[in-house]
Tab-separated table of C-alpha atoms in Angstrom:
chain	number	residue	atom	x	y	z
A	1	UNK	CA	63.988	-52.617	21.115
A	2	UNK	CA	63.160	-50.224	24.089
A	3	UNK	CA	65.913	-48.001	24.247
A	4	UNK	CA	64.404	-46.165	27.450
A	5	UNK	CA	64.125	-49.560	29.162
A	6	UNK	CA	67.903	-48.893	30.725
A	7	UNK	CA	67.167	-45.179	31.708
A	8	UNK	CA	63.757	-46.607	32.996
A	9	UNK	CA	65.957	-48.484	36.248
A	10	UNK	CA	67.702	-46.053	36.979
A	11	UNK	CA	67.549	-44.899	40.644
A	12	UNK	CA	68.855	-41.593	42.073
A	13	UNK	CA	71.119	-41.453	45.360
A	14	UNK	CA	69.672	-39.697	48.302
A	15	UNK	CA	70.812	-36.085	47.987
A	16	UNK	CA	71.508	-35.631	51.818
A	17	UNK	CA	74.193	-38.414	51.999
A	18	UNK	CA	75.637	-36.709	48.769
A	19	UNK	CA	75.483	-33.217	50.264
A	20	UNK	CA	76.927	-34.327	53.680
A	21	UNK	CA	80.511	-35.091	52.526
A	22	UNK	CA	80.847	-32.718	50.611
A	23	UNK	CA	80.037	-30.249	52.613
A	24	UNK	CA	82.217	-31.859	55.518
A	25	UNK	CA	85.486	-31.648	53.087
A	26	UNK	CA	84.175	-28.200	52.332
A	27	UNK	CA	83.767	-26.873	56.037
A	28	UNK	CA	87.131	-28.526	56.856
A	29	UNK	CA	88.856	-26.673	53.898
A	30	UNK	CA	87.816	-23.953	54.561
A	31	UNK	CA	89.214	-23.658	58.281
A	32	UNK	CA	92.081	-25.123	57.357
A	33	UNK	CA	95.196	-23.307	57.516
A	34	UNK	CA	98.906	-24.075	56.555
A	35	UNK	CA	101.937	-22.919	58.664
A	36	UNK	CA	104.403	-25.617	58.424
A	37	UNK	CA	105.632	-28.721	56.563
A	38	UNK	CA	103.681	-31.223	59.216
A	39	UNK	CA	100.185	-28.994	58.055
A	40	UNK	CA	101.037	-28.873	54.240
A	41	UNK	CA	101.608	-32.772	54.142
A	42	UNK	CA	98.021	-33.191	55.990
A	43	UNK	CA	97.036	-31.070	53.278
A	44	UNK	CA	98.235	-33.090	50.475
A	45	UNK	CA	96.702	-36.426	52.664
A	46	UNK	CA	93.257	-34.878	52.727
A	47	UNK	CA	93.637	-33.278	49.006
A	48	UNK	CA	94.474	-37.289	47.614
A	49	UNK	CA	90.816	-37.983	49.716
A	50	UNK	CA	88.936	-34.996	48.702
A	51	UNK	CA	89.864	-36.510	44.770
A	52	UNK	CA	89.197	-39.775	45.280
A	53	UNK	CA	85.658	-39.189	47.066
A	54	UNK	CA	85.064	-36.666	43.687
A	55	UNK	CA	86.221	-39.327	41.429
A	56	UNK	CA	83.617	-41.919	43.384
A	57	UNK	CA	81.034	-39.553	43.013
A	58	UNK	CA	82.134	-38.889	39.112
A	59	UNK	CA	81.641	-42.099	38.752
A	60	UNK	CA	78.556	-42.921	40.367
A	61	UNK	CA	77.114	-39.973	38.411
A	62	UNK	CA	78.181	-41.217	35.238
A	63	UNK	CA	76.401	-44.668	36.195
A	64	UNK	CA	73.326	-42.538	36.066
A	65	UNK	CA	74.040	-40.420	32.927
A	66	UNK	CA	75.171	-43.110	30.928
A	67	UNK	CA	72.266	-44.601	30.149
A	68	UNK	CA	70.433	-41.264	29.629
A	69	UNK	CA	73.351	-40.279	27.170
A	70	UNK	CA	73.336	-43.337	25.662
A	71	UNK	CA	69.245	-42.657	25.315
A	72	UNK	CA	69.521	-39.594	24.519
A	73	UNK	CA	71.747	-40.520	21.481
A	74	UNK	CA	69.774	-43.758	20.398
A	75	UNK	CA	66.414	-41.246	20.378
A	76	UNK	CA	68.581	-38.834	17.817
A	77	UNK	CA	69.810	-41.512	15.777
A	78	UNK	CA	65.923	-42.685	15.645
A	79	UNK	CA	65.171	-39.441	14.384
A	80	UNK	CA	68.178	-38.494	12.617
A	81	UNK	CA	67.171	-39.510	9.433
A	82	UNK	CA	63.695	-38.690	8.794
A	83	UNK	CA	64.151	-35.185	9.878
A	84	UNK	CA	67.474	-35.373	7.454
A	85	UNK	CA	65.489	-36.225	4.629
A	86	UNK	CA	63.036	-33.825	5.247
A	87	UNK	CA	65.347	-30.721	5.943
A	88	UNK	CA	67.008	-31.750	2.363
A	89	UNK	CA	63.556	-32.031	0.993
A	90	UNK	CA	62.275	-28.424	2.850
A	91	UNK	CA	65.914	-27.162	1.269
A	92	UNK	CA	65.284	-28.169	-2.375
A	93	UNK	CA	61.822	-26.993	-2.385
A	94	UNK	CA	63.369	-23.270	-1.135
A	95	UNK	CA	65.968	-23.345	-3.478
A	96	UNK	CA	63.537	-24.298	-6.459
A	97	UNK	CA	61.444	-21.648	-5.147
A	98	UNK	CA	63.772	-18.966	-4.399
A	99	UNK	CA	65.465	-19.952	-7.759
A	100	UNK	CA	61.693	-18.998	-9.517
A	101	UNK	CA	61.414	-15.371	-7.705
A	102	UNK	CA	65.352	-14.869	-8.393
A	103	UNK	CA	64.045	-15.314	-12.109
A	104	UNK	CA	60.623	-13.538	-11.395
A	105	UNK	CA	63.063	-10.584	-10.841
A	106	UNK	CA	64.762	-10.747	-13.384
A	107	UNK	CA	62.237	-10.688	-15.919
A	108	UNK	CA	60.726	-7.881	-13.743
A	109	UNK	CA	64.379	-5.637	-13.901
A	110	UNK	CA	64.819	-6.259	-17.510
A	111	UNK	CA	61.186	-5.315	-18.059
A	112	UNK	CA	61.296	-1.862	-16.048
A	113	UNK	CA	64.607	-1.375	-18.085
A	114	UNK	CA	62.901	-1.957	-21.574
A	115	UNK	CA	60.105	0.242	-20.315
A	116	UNK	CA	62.500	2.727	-18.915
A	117	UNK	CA	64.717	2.748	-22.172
A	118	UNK	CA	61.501	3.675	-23.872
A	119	UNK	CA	60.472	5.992	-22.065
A	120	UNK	CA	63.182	8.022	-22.366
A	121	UNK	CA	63.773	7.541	-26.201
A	122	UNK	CA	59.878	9.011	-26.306
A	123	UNK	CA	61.462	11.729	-24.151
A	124	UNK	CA	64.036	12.396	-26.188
A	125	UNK	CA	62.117	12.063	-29.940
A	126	UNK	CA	59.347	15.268	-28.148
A	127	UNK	CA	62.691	16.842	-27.238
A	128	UNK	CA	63.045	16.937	-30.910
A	129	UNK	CA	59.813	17.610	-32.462
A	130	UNK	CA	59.858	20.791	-29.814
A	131	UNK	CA	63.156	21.856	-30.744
A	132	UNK	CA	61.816	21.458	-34.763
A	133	UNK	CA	58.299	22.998	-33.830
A	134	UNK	CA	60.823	26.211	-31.957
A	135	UNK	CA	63.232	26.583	-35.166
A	136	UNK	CA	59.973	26.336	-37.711
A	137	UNK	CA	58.403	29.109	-35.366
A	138	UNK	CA	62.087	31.053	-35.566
A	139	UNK	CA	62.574	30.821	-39.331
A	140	UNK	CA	58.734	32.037	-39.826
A	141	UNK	CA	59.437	35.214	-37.788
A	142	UNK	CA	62.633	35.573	-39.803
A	143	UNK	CA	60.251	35.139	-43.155
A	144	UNK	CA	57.653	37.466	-41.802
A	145	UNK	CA	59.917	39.997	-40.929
A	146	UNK	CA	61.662	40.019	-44.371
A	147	UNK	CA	58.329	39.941	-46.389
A	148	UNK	CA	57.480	43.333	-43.860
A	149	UNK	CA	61.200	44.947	-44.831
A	150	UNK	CA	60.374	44.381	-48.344
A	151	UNK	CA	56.912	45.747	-47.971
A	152	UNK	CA	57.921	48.385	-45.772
A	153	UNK	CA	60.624	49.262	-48.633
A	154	UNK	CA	58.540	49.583	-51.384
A	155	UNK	CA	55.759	51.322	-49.909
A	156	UNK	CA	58.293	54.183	-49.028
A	157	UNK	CA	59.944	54.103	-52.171
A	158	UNK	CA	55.950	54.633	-53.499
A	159	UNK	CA	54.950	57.240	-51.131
A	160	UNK	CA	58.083	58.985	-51.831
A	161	UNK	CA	57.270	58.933	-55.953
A	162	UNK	CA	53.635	59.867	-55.478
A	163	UNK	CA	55.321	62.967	-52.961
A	164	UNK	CA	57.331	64.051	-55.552
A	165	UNK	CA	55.131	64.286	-58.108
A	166	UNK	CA	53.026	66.173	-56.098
A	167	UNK	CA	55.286	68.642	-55.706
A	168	UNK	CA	56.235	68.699	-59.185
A	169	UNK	CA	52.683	69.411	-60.327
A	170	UNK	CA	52.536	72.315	-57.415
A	171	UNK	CA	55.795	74.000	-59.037
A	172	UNK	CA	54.137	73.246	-62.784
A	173	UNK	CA	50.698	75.455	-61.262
A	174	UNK	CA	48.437	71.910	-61.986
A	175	UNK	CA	46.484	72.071	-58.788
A	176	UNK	CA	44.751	69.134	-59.916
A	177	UNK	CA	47.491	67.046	-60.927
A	178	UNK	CA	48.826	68.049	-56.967
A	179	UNK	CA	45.651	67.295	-54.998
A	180	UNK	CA	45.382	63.632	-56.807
A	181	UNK	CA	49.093	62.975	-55.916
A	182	UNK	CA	48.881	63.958	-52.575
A	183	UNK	CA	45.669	62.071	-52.490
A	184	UNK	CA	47.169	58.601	-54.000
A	185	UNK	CA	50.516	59.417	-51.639
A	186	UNK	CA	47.687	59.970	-48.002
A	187	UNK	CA	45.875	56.675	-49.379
A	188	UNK	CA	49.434	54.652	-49.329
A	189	UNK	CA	50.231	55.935	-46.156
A	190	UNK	CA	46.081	54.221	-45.094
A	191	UNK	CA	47.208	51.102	-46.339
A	192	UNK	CA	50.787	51.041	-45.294
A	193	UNK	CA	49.612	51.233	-41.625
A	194	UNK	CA	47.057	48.723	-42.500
A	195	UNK	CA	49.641	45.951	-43.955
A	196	UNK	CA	51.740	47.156	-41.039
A	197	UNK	CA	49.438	46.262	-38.469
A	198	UNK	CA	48.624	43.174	-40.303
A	199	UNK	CA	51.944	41.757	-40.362
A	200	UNK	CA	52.586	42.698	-36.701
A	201	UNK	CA	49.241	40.712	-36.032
A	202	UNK	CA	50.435	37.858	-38.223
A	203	UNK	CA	53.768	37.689	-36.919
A	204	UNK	CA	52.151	37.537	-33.044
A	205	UNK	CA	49.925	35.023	-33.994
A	206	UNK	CA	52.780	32.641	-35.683
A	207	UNK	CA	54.117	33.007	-32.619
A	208	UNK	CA	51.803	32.290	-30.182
A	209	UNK	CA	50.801	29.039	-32.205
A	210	UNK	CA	54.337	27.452	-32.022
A	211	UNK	CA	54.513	28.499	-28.430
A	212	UNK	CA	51.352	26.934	-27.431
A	213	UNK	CA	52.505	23.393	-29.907
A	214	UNK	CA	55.856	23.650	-27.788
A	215	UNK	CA	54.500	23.965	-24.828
A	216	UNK	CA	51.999	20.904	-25.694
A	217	UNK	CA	54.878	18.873	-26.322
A	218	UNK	CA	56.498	19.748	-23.638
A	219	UNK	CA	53.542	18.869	-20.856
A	220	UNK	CA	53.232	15.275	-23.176
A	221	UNK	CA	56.767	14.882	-22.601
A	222	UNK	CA	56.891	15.690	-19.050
A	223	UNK	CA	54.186	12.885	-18.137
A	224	UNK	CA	55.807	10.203	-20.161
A	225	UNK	CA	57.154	7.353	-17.672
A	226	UNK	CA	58.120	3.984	-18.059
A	227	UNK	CA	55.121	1.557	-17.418
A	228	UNK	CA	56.666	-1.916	-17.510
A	229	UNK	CA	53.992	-5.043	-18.031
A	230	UNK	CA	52.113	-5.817	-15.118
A	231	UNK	CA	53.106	-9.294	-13.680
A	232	UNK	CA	51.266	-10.476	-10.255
A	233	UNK	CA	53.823	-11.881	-7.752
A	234	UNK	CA	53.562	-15.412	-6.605
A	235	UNK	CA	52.115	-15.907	-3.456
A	236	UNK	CA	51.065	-18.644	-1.097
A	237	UNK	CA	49.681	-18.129	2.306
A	238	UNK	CA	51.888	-19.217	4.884
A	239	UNK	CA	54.922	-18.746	2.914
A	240	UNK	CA	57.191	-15.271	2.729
A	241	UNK	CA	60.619	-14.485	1.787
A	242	UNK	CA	62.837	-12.835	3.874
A	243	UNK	CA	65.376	-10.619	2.499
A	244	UNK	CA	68.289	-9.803	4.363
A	245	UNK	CA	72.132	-8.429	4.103
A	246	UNK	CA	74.587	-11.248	4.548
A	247	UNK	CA	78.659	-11.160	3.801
A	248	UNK	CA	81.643	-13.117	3.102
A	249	UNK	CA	85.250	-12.279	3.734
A	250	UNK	CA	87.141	-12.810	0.454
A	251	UNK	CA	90.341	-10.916	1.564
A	252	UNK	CA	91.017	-11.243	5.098
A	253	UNK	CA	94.364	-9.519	4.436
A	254	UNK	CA	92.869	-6.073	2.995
A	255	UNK	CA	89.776	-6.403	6.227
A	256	UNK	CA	92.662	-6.686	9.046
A	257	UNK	CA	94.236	-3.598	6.995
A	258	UNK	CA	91.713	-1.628	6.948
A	259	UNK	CA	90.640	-2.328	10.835
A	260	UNK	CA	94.323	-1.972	11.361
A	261	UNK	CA	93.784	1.625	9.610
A	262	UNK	CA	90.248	2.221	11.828
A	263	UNK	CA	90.526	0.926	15.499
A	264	UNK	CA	86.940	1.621	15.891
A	265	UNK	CA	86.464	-1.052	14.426
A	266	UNK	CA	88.490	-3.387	15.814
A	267	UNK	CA	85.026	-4.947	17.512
A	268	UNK	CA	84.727	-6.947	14.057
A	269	UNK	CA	86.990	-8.903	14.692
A	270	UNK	CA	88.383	-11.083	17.638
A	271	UNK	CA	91.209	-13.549	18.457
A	272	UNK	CA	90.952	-17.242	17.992
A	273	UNK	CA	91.874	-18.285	21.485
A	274	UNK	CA	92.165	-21.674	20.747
A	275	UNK	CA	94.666	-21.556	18.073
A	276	UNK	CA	96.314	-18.380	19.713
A	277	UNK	CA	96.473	-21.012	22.582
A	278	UNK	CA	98.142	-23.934	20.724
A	279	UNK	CA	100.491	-21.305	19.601
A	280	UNK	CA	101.732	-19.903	22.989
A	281	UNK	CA	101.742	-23.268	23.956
A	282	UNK	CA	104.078	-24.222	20.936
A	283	UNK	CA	106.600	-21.559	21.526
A	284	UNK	CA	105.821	-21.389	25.842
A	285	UNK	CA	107.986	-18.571	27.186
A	286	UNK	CA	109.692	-17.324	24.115
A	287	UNK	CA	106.562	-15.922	22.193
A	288	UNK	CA	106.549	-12.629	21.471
A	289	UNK	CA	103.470	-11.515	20.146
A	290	UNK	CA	102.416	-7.716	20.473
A	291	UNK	CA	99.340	-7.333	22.350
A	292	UNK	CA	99.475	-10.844	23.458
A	293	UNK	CA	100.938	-11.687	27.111
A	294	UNK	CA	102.376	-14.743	27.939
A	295	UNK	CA	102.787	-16.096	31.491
A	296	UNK	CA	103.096	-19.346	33.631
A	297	UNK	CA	100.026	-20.750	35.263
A	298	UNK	CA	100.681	-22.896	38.208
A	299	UNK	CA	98.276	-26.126	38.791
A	300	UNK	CA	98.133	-28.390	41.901
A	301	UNK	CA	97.435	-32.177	41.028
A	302	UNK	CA	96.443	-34.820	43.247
A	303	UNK	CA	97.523	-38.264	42.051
């Protein structure tokens, strides 16, 4: 079946004889005026004519279009359904796809959050063996410095003996016994600044150690970050996915509200004229809407 065959005779009218009574009625209208009751029924005579000759030409237009619609339709049922079956195949093969990178993704997310989750329980367990490292390095100093007391005690307490009994031997008149005294008491005070120094250079040193393990830890710590697996996207040349924001209006209620609430916003939303129509048209004069107004529209009609 040739379903151009019919659009195939058709035959166009000559566009000057189309033109030229038209444009008559036009010219004639146009200089046409209406001062009494003898003008306005000519008016209504040549209105009847000017509809009928529009109706003719409706008509012979629709002689041509016809066909052409009727084409025009037979050529989109003829294609209808192959391109139907392939849009629903092009749709399944998206949504199998998309599905598979929706997934991708998720694997992905829960993978960075594993990693991530790690990463900061490393964080957190160097945290801890700094803080440990920091209270060993406290409670050393705290040991040092009581061993030194101690020391520091007892040394006196010797130096003060070998003193005395220096003086003793002095008041006694054994000059001997008093040089060797005084000599044991200036050799304790030698090695009492000795162990003195000792301990202070012990005590630095313990110190310096933990700070230099701390701060190790904490430079270790620092650079820790989560590293999730490394998993190559799918790609395919020719193919890309487009991300974009889209909505849905799940309480129109609460939007109107909140426009209500924000007039510069009131661009978001506009009135459905078609409804708002059948409305007015419902309830004629007597609507009362605010911000809607409502008035008669008068319409001349040739029979």
């Amino acid at each position: 079946m040739n379903i151009l065959a019919e659009v195939q005779k058709i035959a166009l009218p000559d566009e000057t004889q189309l033109n030229a009574g038209a444009n008559a009625a036009l010219r004639m209208a146009q200089s046409f005026t209406i001062t009494s009751a003898e003008e306005f029924e000519l008016a209504a005579g040549e209105l009847k004519a000017i509809k009928a000759k529009k109706d003719a030409l409706t008509e012979k237009r629709m002689t041509i279009t016809r066909p052409m619609d009727a084409a025009k339709a037979a050529v989109m049922d003829l294609f209808r359904g192959p391109i139907a079956a392939l849009e629903k195949a092009e749709n399944l093969f998206k949504s199998a796809m998309l599905t598979f990178q929706s997934e991708q993704e998720r694997i992905a997310a829960e993978a960075r959050r594993r990693a991530e989750e790690e990463a900061a329980a490393e964080r957190r367990r160097l945290e801890e063996e700094a803080r440990r490292v920091r209270e060993a390095a406290e409670a050393e100093q705290r040991r040092l410095a009581a061993e030194e007391a101690e020391r520091v005690r007892l040394a006196t307490a010797e130096r003060q003996r070998l003193e005395d009994e220096a003086a003793a031997a002095r008041a006694a008149g054994n000059a001997a016994a008093a040089a060797a005294a005084e000599a044991a008491a200036a050799q304790q005070r030698e090695a009492d600044a000795a162990a003195a120094a000792q301990a202070e250079q012990a005590a630095a040193t313990a110190q310096q150690n933990a700070a230099l393990e701390v701060s190790a830890i904490e430079q270790v710590s620092a650079v820790v970050v989560a590293v999730p697996p490394a998993a190559a996207p799918a790609k395919v040349a020719g193919i890309s996915t487009a991300k974009t924001v889209d909505f849905e209006v799940t309480d129109l209620f609460a939007l109107v509200k909140h426009i209500a609430a924000n007039p510069a916003l009131i661009n978001l939303v506009r009135a459905d004229e078609v409804k708002l129509r059948a409305y007015v048209r419902s309830l004629g004069m007597s609507t009362n809407l605010p911000g809607v107004k409502v008035g008669e529209k008068k319409t001349l009609r040739a029979a």
